[in-house]
PDB file of C-alpha atoms in Angstrom:
ATOM      1  CA  MET I   1      26.764  -4.808  26.623  1.00 47.00           C
ATOM      2  CA  SER I   2      29.354  -3.268  24.312  1.00 48.00           C
ATOM      3  CA  ASP I   3      29.707   0.402  23.476  1.00 50.00           C
ATOM      4  CA  GLU I   4      29.129  -0.249  19.768  1.00 51.00           C
ATOM      5  CA  HIS I   5      26.202   1.681  18.320  1.00 49.00           C
ATOM      6  CA  TRP I   6      23.513   0.319  16.065  1.00 49.00           C
ATOM      7  CA  TYR I   7      21.969   3.754  16.322  1.00 49.00           C
ATOM      8  CA  GLU I   8      23.335   6.934  14.766  1.00 48.00           C
ATOM      9  CA  ASP I   9      22.571   9.959  16.962  1.00 51.00           C
ATOM     10  CA  GLU I  10      21.828  12.379  14.129  1.00 51.00           C
ATOM     11  CA  THR I  11      20.105  10.124  11.612  1.00 45.00           C
ATOM     12  CA  GLY I  12      18.426   7.501  13.770  1.00 50.00           C
ATOM     13  CA  SER I  13      18.464   3.748  13.559  1.00 51.00           C
ATOM     14  CA  MET I  14      20.882   2.209  11.100  1.00 50.00           C
ATOM     15  CA  VAL I  15      18.783  -0.966  11.111  1.00 55.00           C
ATOM     16  CA  ARG I  16      15.270  -0.929   9.691  1.00 61.00           C
ATOM     17  CA  PRO I  17      12.546  -1.864  12.200  1.00 62.00           C
ATOM     18  CA  TYR I  18      11.350  -4.825  10.114  1.00 57.00           C
ATOM     19  CA  THR I  19      14.882  -6.236  10.277  1.00 62.00           C
ATOM     20  CA  VAL I  20      14.976  -5.977  14.074  1.00 64.00           C
ATOM     21  CA  THR I  21      11.590  -7.723  14.352  1.00 62.00           C
ATOM     22  CA  ARG I  22      12.375 -10.210  11.569  1.00 61.00           C
ATOM     23  CA  GLY I  23       9.408  -8.890   9.597  1.00 58.00           C
ATOM     24  CA  ARG I  24       6.860  -9.408  12.381  1.00 67.00           C
ATOM     25  CA  THR I  25       4.378  -6.714  13.365  1.00 59.00           C
ATOM     26  CA  ARG I  26       2.885  -8.495  16.386  1.00 67.00           C
ATOM     27  CA  PRO I  27       4.492 -10.300  19.293  1.00 68.00           C
ATOM     28  CA  SER I  28       4.442 -14.060  19.038  1.00 71.00           C
ATOM     29  CA  GLY I  29       2.683 -15.950  21.768  1.00 69.00           C
ATOM     30  CA  THR I  30      -0.301 -14.821  23.761  1.00 73.00           C
ATOM     31  CA  TYR I  31       1.079 -11.645  25.282  1.00 70.00           C
ATOM     32  CA  ALA I  32      -1.350  -8.755  25.659  1.00 74.00           C
ATOM     33  CA  ILE I  33       1.043  -5.837  25.854  1.00 83.00           C
ATOM     34  CA  ASP I  34      -0.841  -2.724  26.944  1.00 84.00           C
ATOM     35  CA  LEU I  35       0.857   0.694  27.039  1.00 84.00           C
ATOM     36  CA  MET I  36       0.644   0.697  30.822  1.00 85.00           C
ATOM     37  CA  SER I  37       1.632  -2.958  31.334  1.00 87.00           C
ATOM     38  CA  PRO I  38       4.485  -3.062  33.845  1.00 90.00           C
ATOM     39  CA  VAL I  39       7.542  -4.944  32.623  1.00 91.00           C
ATOM     40  CA  SER I  40      10.242  -6.380  34.868  1.00 92.00           C
ATOM     41  CA  ALA I  41      13.270  -8.626  34.442  1.00 90.00           C
ATOM     42  CA  VAL I  42      13.115 -12.157  35.796  1.00 90.00           C
ATOM     43  CA  GLU I  43      15.717 -12.482  38.528  1.00 86.00           C
ATOM     44  CA  GLY I  44      18.373 -15.179  38.300  1.00 78.00           C
ATOM     45  CA  VAL I  45      17.877 -15.970  34.605  1.00 74.00           C
ATOM     46  CA  ALA I  46      20.986 -15.689  32.444  1.00 72.00           C
ATOM     47  CA  GLN I  47      20.761 -14.056  29.038  1.00 71.00           C
ATOM     48  CA  GLY I  48      21.491 -16.587  26.321  1.00 70.00           C
ATOM     49  CA  PRO I  49      23.972 -16.018  23.489  1.00 69.00           C
ATOM     50  CA  ASP I  50      21.124 -15.985  20.946  1.00 75.00           C
ATOM     51  CA  ILE I  51      19.887 -12.560  22.128  1.00 77.00           C
ATOM     52  CA  ASP I  52      20.833  -9.927  19.533  1.00 79.00           C
ATOM     53  CA  HIS I  53      21.934  -6.354  20.253  1.00 77.00           C
ATOM     54  CA  ALA I  54      18.452  -4.774  20.083  1.00 80.00           C
ATOM     55  CA  ARG I  55      16.969  -7.275  22.533  1.00 82.00           C
ATOM     56  CA  ALA I  56      20.013  -7.105  24.841  1.00 85.00           C
ATOM     57  CA  ALA I  57      19.838  -3.289  24.939  1.00 86.00           C
ATOM     58  CA  LEU I  58      16.128  -3.453  25.774  1.00 87.00           C
ATOM     59  CA  LEU I  59      16.781  -6.052  28.462  1.00 90.00           C
ATOM     60  CA  ASP I  60      19.368  -3.734  30.032  1.00 90.00           C
ATOM     61  CA  LEU I  61      16.708  -0.993  30.239  1.00 90.00           C
ATOM     62  CA  ILE I  62      14.260  -3.401  31.850  1.00 92.00           C
ATOM     63  CA  ARG I  63      16.830  -4.577  34.388  1.00 91.00           C
ATOM     64  CA  GLY I  64      16.943  -0.985  35.629  1.00 85.00           C
ATOM     65  CA  GLY I  65      13.617  -1.573  37.393  1.00 87.00           C
ATOM     66  CA  ARG I  66       9.944  -2.316  36.793  1.00 89.00           C
ATOM     67  CA  ARG I  67       8.596   0.110  34.174  1.00 90.00           C
ATOM     68  CA  PRO I  68       5.527   0.523  31.966  1.00 90.00           C
ATOM     69  CA  VAL I  69       5.737  -0.288  28.258  1.00 90.00           C
ATOM     70  CA  VAL I  70       5.185   3.332  27.214  1.00 88.00           C
ATOM     71  CA  GLU I  71       8.192   4.492  29.267  1.00 89.00           C
ATOM     72  CA  LEU I  72      10.382   1.756  27.786  1.00 91.00           C
ATOM     73  CA  ALA I  73       9.343   2.802  24.271  1.00 88.00           C
ATOM     74  CA  ALA I  74      10.402   6.379  24.965  1.00 87.00           C
ATOM     75  CA  ASP I  75      13.715   5.421  26.572  1.00 87.00           C
ATOM     76  CA  ALA I  76      14.562   2.818  23.932  1.00 85.00           C
ATOM     77  CA  ASP I  77      13.580   5.265  21.167  1.00 82.00           C
ATOM     78  CA  LEU I  78      11.748   2.488  19.347  1.00 83.00           C
ATOM     79  CA  PRO I  79       8.368   2.479  17.629  1.00 84.00           C
ATOM     80  CA  LEU I  80       5.745   0.861  19.853  1.00 85.00           C
ATOM     81  CA  THR I  81       5.108  -1.925  17.332  1.00 85.00           C
ATOM     82  CA  VAL I  82       8.783  -2.890  17.337  1.00 84.00           C
ATOM     83  CA  LEU I  83       8.980  -2.683  21.114  1.00 88.00           C
ATOM     84  CA  ARG I  84       5.989  -4.999  21.549  1.00 89.00           C
ATOM     85  CA  VAL I  85       7.580  -7.622  19.277  1.00 87.00           C
ATOM     86  CA  LEU I  86      10.893  -7.432  21.167  1.00 87.00           C
ATOM     87  CA  LEU I  87       9.121  -7.636  24.536  1.00 91.00           C
ATOM     88  CA  GLY I  88       7.214 -10.706  23.354  1.00 89.00           C
ATOM     89  CA  ASP I  89      10.494 -12.344  22.326  1.00 87.00           C
ATOM     90  CA  LEU I  90      12.099 -11.598  25.696  1.00 90.00           C
ATOM     91  CA  ALA I  91       9.020 -12.900  27.537  1.00 91.00           C
ATOM     92  CA  GLU I  92       9.047 -16.119  25.494  1.00 88.00           C
ATOM     93  CA  ALA I  93      12.731 -16.565  26.372  1.00 87.00           C
ATOM     94  CA  GLY I  94      11.764 -16.304  30.051  1.00 88.00           C
ATOM     95  CA  LEU I  95      13.876 -13.173  30.580  1.00 92.00           C
ATOM     96  CA  ILE I  96      11.104 -10.708  31.427  1.00 91.00           C
ATOM     97  CA  ARG I  97       7.653 -10.634  32.953  1.00 91.00           C
ATOM     98  CA  ILE I  98       4.810  -8.574  31.480  1.00 90.00           C
ATOM     99  CA  ASP I  99       1.983  -7.978  33.941  1.00 87.00           C
ATOM    100  CA  ALA I 100      -1.495  -6.682  33.253  1.00 82.00           C
ATOM    101  CA  PRO I 101      -1.864  -2.980  34.055  1.00 78.00           C
ATOM    102  CA  ARG I 102      -3.492  -2.066  37.355  1.00 71.00           C
ATOM    103  CA  ARG I 103      -7.161  -1.204  37.103  1.00 66.00           C
ATOM    104  CA  SER I 104      -9.287   1.090  39.244  1.00 61.00           C
ATOM    105  CA  PRO I 105     -12.483  -0.188  40.906  1.00 61.00           C
ATOM    106  CA  THR I 106     -14.459   1.283  37.984  1.00 64.00           C
ATOM    107  CA  GLY I 107     -12.496  -0.836  35.489  1.00 59.00           C
ATOM    108  CA  GLY I 108     -10.376   1.941  33.981  1.00 59.00           C
ATOM    109  CA  PRO I 109      -6.620   2.331  34.344  1.00 59.00           C
ATOM    110  CA  ALA I 110      -5.502   3.050  37.902  1.00 61.00           C
ATOM    111  CA  ALA I 111      -3.884   6.429  38.480  1.00 65.00           C
ATOM    112  CA  ASP I 112      -0.362   6.192  39.873  1.00 69.00           C
ATOM    113  CA  PRO I 113       0.146   9.156  42.238  1.00 74.00           C
ATOM    114  CA  VAL I 114       3.915   9.200  41.697  1.00 76.00           C
ATOM    115  CA  LEU I 115       3.471   9.264  37.920  1.00 72.00           C
ATOM    116  CA  LEU I 116       0.830  11.992  38.138  1.00 76.00           C
ATOM    117  CA  ARG I 117       3.142  14.158  40.293  1.00 82.00           C
ATOM    118  CA  GLU I 118       5.975  13.684  37.814  1.00 81.00           C
ATOM    119  CA  ILE I 119       3.698  14.718  34.932  1.00 79.00           C
ATOM    120  CA  VAL I 120       2.636  17.864  36.796  1.00 83.00           C
ATOM    121  CA  GLU I 121       6.278  18.745  37.566  1.00 85.00           C
ATOM    122  CA  ARG I 122       7.303  18.271  33.927  1.00 82.00           C
ATOM    123  CA  LEU I 123       4.374  20.384  32.730  1.00 86.00           C
ATOM    124  CA  ARG I 124       5.432  23.172  35.083  1.00 90.00           C
ATOM    125  CA  GLU I 125       8.923  23.094  33.566  1.00 87.00           C
ATOM    126  CA  ILE I 126       7.478  23.905  30.142  1.00 83.00           C
TER     127      ILE I 126
END
């Protein structure tokens, strides 16, 4: 990935979200992308030349390790709607895997002890 910026630190994105998503507001395909859905890169698959800068930058974040959608949205500094469209595109290209979030025996979201500890530590810092 090059060091060129499509993002201006003080003013935000220089490209409108609808341009990045090509006017789409939902991911194509049948991907149910929950906030807590873990996303991971598919190993051994080369990134094609048709991947633009926004998708390549997101793919670099995902290659850093398996992460939930909400964390990727924060780190990518993208609106959730835009992120879901980009994730759908990367999944359709076979570059990433989007899994269903873990559920507790009662059917609700499963609590991740590591995540809960990190939240408590961050709250204490405030």
